[in-house]
XYZ file of C-alpha atoms in Angstrom:
395
model
C 0.000 0.000 0.000
C 2.814 2.351 0.898
C 4.648 1.617 -2.314
C 1.473 2.327 -4.278
C 1.044 5.716 -2.521
C 4.641 6.706 -3.271
C 4.185 5.813 -6.920
C 1.003 7.903 -7.152
C 2.715 10.876 -5.407
C 5.628 10.637 -7.837
C 3.273 10.787 -10.782
C 1.541 13.885 -9.314
C 4.909 15.670 -8.763
C 6.066 14.840 -12.287
C 2.779 16.160 -13.654
C 3.080 19.435 -11.746
C 6.661 19.825 -12.875
C 5.560 19.393 -16.445
C 2.884 22.030 -16.034
C 5.317 24.455 -14.421
C 7.815 23.817 -17.168
C 5.196 24.493 -19.811
C 4.161 27.812 -18.138
C 7.566 29.079 -16.982
C 8.558 32.459 -18.468
C 12.166 33.689 -18.199
C 11.980 37.366 -17.104
C 14.633 39.986 -17.840
C 14.787 42.449 -14.936
C 15.818 46.084 -15.393
C 19.151 47.165 -13.848
C 20.148 50.764 -12.941
C 23.498 52.486 -12.465
C 24.270 55.685 -10.525
C 27.053 58.224 -10.992
C 27.491 61.520 -9.140
C 29.474 64.466 -10.552
C 30.439 67.539 -8.540
C 31.004 70.502 -10.831
C 33.375 73.263 -9.781
C 32.175 76.737 -8.995
C 33.915 80.087 -9.538
C 36.781 79.264 -7.167
C 39.032 76.214 -7.389
C 37.983 73.339 -5.162
C 34.473 74.630 -4.548
C 31.511 72.732 -5.930
C 28.726 74.690 -7.596
C 26.316 72.009 -8.795
C 25.694 68.300 -8.292
C 24.699 66.137 -11.255
C 23.110 62.718 -10.740
C 23.390 60.319 -13.690
C 21.666 56.971 -14.246
C 21.261 54.477 -17.068
C 19.053 51.403 -17.375
C 20.714 48.238 -18.670
C 19.641 44.601 -19.206
C 16.254 46.048 -20.084
C 14.585 43.896 -22.722
C 10.994 43.681 -21.529
C 8.454 45.708 -19.672
C 7.388 49.342 -19.529
C 9.038 51.872 -17.206
C 6.184 53.960 -15.818
C 8.202 56.118 -13.426
C 11.891 56.827 -12.886
C 14.118 59.231 -11.006
C 16.306 59.648 -7.913
C 15.709 59.442 -4.165
C 17.902 61.042 -1.491
C 17.955 60.534 2.259
C 20.002 62.288 4.923
C 19.430 59.446 7.424
C 18.962 56.137 5.608
C 21.829 54.460 3.713
C 19.268 52.854 1.369
C 16.746 55.564 0.458
C 13.530 54.345 -1.166
C 10.214 55.669 -2.419
C 8.784 54.951 1.007
C 11.604 56.530 3.019
C 13.344 59.566 1.552
C 14.308 63.182 2.224
C 13.944 64.276 -1.406
C 12.612 62.678 -4.557
C 13.020 63.716 -8.211
C 10.861 61.740 -10.644
C 9.564 61.726 -14.207
C 6.971 59.569 -16.031
C 7.976 56.888 -18.525
C 11.464 56.031 -19.708
C 12.247 55.336 -23.345
C 14.022 52.043 -23.935
C 15.856 53.660 -26.884
C 17.140 56.416 -24.554
C 17.513 54.593 -21.244
C 19.458 57.282 -19.404
C 18.449 60.238 -17.295
C 19.996 62.885 -15.057
C 19.192 65.592 -12.539
C 21.231 68.738 -11.912
C 20.962 70.194 -8.415
C 22.228 73.580 -7.360
C 24.570 73.029 -4.451
C 22.621 75.698 -2.566
C 19.524 73.463 -2.642
C 21.179 70.844 -0.398
C 21.542 72.024 3.211
C 24.779 70.994 4.875
C 24.945 67.305 5.681
C 25.616 63.832 4.341
C 23.182 62.282 1.864
C 22.612 58.864 0.344
C 21.303 58.685 -3.214
C 19.799 55.964 -5.406
C 18.260 55.884 -8.857
C 14.937 54.079 -9.141
C 12.461 52.864 -11.768
C 8.920 51.551 -11.456
C 8.132 49.283 -14.385
C 5.421 46.902 -15.511
C 6.653 43.398 -16.333
C 4.534 40.261 -16.874
C 1.425 41.994 -15.549
C 3.034 43.158 -12.310
C 4.478 46.488 -11.214
C 8.069 46.025 -10.114
C 10.599 48.358 -8.502
C 14.316 48.571 -9.278
C 17.009 50.562 -7.481
C 20.623 51.319 -8.268
C 23.348 50.884 -5.717
C 23.440 53.654 -3.105
C 26.155 56.298 -3.119
C 27.022 58.891 -0.508
C 27.045 62.615 -1.188
C 28.465 65.113 1.285
C 27.204 68.678 1.126
C 29.465 70.999 3.095
C 28.887 74.625 3.994
C 30.488 76.818 1.338
C 31.685 80.371 1.808
C 33.128 82.142 -1.211
C 33.925 85.591 -2.565
C 31.806 86.286 -5.642
C 33.275 89.563 -6.853
C 35.043 92.834 -6.107
C 34.346 96.419 -7.231
C 36.769 99.302 -6.832
C 34.889 102.335 -5.582
C 35.311 105.907 -6.728
C 36.235 106.945 -3.194
C 40.003 106.675 -2.792
C 41.414 103.454 -1.357
C 38.093 101.620 -1.134
C 36.710 98.446 -2.645
C 33.453 96.562 -2.183
C 33.712 92.761 -1.840
C 30.675 90.496 -2.330
C 30.484 87.070 -0.669
C 27.971 84.234 -0.348
C 27.290 81.620 2.338
C 25.664 78.475 0.937
C 24.631 75.016 2.203
C 24.438 76.212 5.764
C 22.689 74.176 8.437
C 19.166 75.568 8.296
C 18.448 75.285 12.011
C 21.600 77.149 13.044
C 22.206 80.843 13.710
C 25.477 82.600 12.848
C 26.494 85.475 15.048
C 28.870 87.477 12.826
C 30.115 87.750 9.240
C 32.293 89.970 7.082
C 35.415 90.249 4.908
C 38.990 90.721 6.148
C 42.042 91.583 4.031
C 45.817 91.727 4.313
C 48.939 92.075 2.163
C 49.949 88.490 2.997
C 47.840 85.314 2.547
C 48.969 84.157 6.006
C 48.400 87.303 8.082
C 44.688 88.035 8.144
C 43.392 90.179 11.013
C 40.512 88.887 13.156
C 36.952 89.616 12.114
C 35.696 92.677 14.034
C 32.915 92.000 16.534
C 29.613 93.256 15.221
C 26.461 92.359 17.134
C 24.235 93.733 14.386
C 25.530 91.338 11.732
C 23.801 88.007 12.222
C 22.499 85.215 10.007
C 19.292 83.859 11.496
C 17.485 80.616 10.805
C 14.927 82.423 8.655
C 17.526 84.271 6.549
C 17.567 83.540 2.839
C 19.691 80.710 1.489
C 22.112 81.181 -0.068
C 22.961 84.222 2.071
C 24.689 87.070 0.212
C 26.558 89.873 1.932
C 29.177 92.523 1.153
C 31.835 94.527 2.954
C 33.603 97.760 2.037
C 37.368 97.607 2.470
C 39.173 100.903 2.995
C 42.670 102.284 3.453
C 44.177 100.398 0.513
C 47.136 101.814 -1.365
C 47.313 102.018 -5.182
C 49.631 99.441 -6.723
C 49.602 97.218 -3.624
C 48.628 93.543 -3.878
C 46.029 92.322 -1.378
C 44.382 89.096 -0.214
C 40.789 88.965 1.036
C 38.837 86.252 2.852
C 35.179 86.115 3.758
C 34.487 84.895 7.288
C 31.353 83.717 9.095
C 31.271 82.909 12.820
C 29.061 80.118 14.165
C 27.175 80.440 17.449
C 29.844 78.328 19.183
C 32.554 80.803 18.148
C 34.096 78.702 15.370
C 34.790 80.384 12.020
C 34.105 79.359 8.451
C 36.502 80.964 5.966
C 36.473 81.287 2.196
C 39.502 80.724 0.017
C 41.885 83.692 -0.127
C 40.969 86.007 -3.014
C 44.023 87.722 -4.524
C 43.795 91.101 -6.271
C 45.923 94.189 -7.021
C 44.413 97.475 -5.912
C 44.431 100.072 -8.676
C 43.286 103.656 -8.737
C 39.901 103.979 -10.364
C 40.364 104.917 -14.048
C 39.397 108.407 -15.215
C 39.119 107.969 -19.000
C 38.243 111.535 -19.928
C 40.482 113.175 -17.292
C 37.685 115.275 -15.862
C 38.624 114.475 -12.274
C 35.723 112.041 -11.822
C 36.708 108.378 -11.893
C 34.829 106.096 -14.275
C 32.839 104.241 -11.575
C 31.338 107.590 -10.558
C 31.205 109.237 -13.990
C 28.004 109.017 -16.059
C 29.962 109.803 -19.234
C 33.378 108.099 -19.048
C 34.718 109.328 -22.385
C 33.252 112.856 -22.144
C 31.584 112.684 -25.555
C 28.296 114.049 -24.236
C 26.436 110.741 -24.481
C 25.665 108.897 -21.204
C 27.461 105.566 -20.751
C 24.117 103.753 -20.608
C 23.385 104.878 -24.187
C 26.939 104.798 -25.561
C 28.051 101.611 -27.402
C 31.691 102.571 -26.695
C 31.581 104.405 -23.330
C 35.367 104.775 -23.082
C 36.021 105.845 -26.710
C 34.786 109.342 -27.515
C 34.834 108.946 -31.306
C 32.005 106.404 -31.170
C 28.726 107.386 -29.510
C 26.158 105.412 -31.536
C 24.398 108.454 -33.038
C 23.745 109.137 -36.725
C 21.365 112.115 -36.943
C 22.051 112.754 -40.668
C 21.725 109.054 -41.638
C 24.987 109.069 -43.568
C 26.135 105.737 -42.107
C 28.846 107.350 -40.018
C 28.909 107.870 -36.264
C 28.236 111.548 -35.416
C 31.169 111.567 -32.966
C 33.693 110.206 -35.468
C 35.074 113.586 -36.464
C 35.201 115.651 -33.292
C 34.719 113.333 -30.327
C 31.213 114.648 -29.562
C 27.929 114.548 -31.523
C 28.429 116.719 -34.605
C 26.590 115.315 -37.667
C 27.919 118.073 -39.933
C 31.533 117.165 -39.284
C 31.498 113.391 -38.991
C 33.863 111.383 -41.147
C 32.418 109.274 -44.024
C 32.358 105.477 -44.197
C 33.346 104.639 -47.789
C 32.889 100.843 -47.558
C 29.721 101.035 -45.440
C 30.916 98.634 -42.734
C 30.036 100.957 -39.843
C 33.667 101.965 -39.257
C 34.436 105.518 -40.276
C 37.326 106.032 -42.675
C 39.392 107.854 -40.069
C 39.756 104.664 -38.023
C 38.971 101.941 -40.601
C 41.875 99.539 -41.232
C 40.275 98.584 -44.581
C 38.690 101.710 -46.016
C 37.468 100.264 -49.321
C 36.839 96.662 -48.158
C 34.190 95.988 -45.493
C 35.865 94.790 -42.289
C 33.326 95.490 -39.502
C 35.216 93.485 -36.846
C 38.477 95.264 -37.712
C 40.492 92.044 -37.430
C 44.223 92.619 -37.932
C 46.035 89.388 -37.061
C 49.588 90.571 -37.658
C 49.008 94.051 -36.232
C 50.416 95.804 -39.291
C 47.544 98.313 -39.478
C 46.017 96.562 -42.492
C 42.885 94.574 -41.633
C 42.549 90.929 -42.606
C 39.811 91.740 -45.108
C 42.260 93.680 -47.279
C 45.655 92.268 -46.173
C 47.068 89.785 -48.731
C 49.224 88.191 -46.002
C 47.312 88.160 -42.699
C 50.094 86.558 -40.634
C 52.963 88.398 -42.363
C 54.937 85.181 -42.918
C 55.890 86.090 -46.505
C 53.366 83.758 -48.159
C 50.122 85.187 -49.530
C 46.940 83.955 -47.867
C 45.704 82.298 -51.049
C 48.726 79.952 -50.962
C 48.980 79.653 -47.184
C 47.238 76.642 -45.514
C 47.211 78.555 -42.198
C 46.886 82.237 -43.185
C 46.755 83.472 -39.567
C 49.625 81.336 -38.195
C 53.114 82.720 -38.999
C 54.723 79.373 -38.173
C 52.850 77.441 -40.886
C 53.010 78.532 -44.510
C 52.940 75.239 -46.449
C 56.308 75.846 -48.126
C 59.257 73.427 -48.166
C 61.802 74.842 -50.631
C 64.653 72.572 -49.465
C 62.434 69.448 -49.426
C 63.584 68.463 -45.931
C 60.057 67.649 -44.717
C 59.808 70.726 -42.483
C 57.597 73.734 -43.105
C 59.858 76.654 -44.013
C 58.027 78.808 -41.444
C 58.210 76.313 -38.567
C 60.866 78.281 -36.674
C 60.024 81.719 -37.960
C 62.035 84.920 -37.858
C 59.890 87.356 -35.903
C 56.376 85.843 -35.861
C 53.904 88.555 -36.813
C 56.732 91.073 -37.193
C 57.708 92.891 -40.386
C 60.213 90.288 -41.599
C 58.993 87.254 -43.618
C 59.198 84.015 -41.620
C 59.743 81.602 -44.513
C 63.409 80.515 -44.158
C 64.193 77.104 -45.733
C 67.691 76.988 -44.279
C 66.501 77.667 -40.747
C 63.292 75.663 -40.431
C 64.335 73.358 -37.589
C 65.350 70.319 -39.681
């Protein structure tokens, strides 16, 4: 009886196995990768943006209904159920199975994050979820100098700085910019109870300081500084700059930063296409094609200088008077613009026979058949002497 039962059970198992074999479907599951790129900002070593990259591979079946990235500042394996931030898009094209997200560094408060790419896809009638491996991303507080403006008041300069990625639940009790003539001798930041960064302050937080007492011609180093509540400081990289006297183009005693008309041609800088060149003011009251300031340095339509070739450059300053040359290119600096110069690089070979007409060290000639371009060494580059010298070409 027992043997008969075992035989019957064996037949049932074999039958089920056959059914399972007949209905078994091999499924190809989607796989995701994750790469993180930190792009540099305006100063070396400082990140400006974060780019998350992902690509789906081993994807032969199914429909991706949702895809994107999840970040968590607490969990090493962020998911759609547990995340700090999520970035998602509908559908993913199998012919273009890659996607990315660019995040401004300022959008990630200071801290350590874990990131994963994800995809929700329909396969064999079921919705399935795929994740990439997790990678860690560290967002540190950044303090940097964004720019500097020399002021019209003597010995002064305004420095702009920005504090980004700060801890959002933290106050900062002081901030400012310090400067010195040595990168290793910065003075302490002056105490200032009125300068505080509170929890509700904008992020990123921009501020500026006016530096004074600087001497013309002296080289300086500046650093932005922010003091935490516990007294510790955050410093920017040292910003190096020479201090120069503010330029006074027209010599009227008012420096350009404070002068509404830098070149003194009578046309305000905001309306002047060449605010530091008085012979161009962008006016043409008599419609003769020539700038009204071209003759006298102030608007005078009756005494402007004609433009024979109609390229917008008056004959008095046109380096090609009968050939249009609106950009006034003059590669070899010989006073003859490229548009009318038969030898733009002044290497002794006319442009029409020169394979590199603006490079004096290539002229396509090899008179001594030694395999070296006769201009490869050159005599004086763009200077007045021809550079083609077969006997002195480096071979």
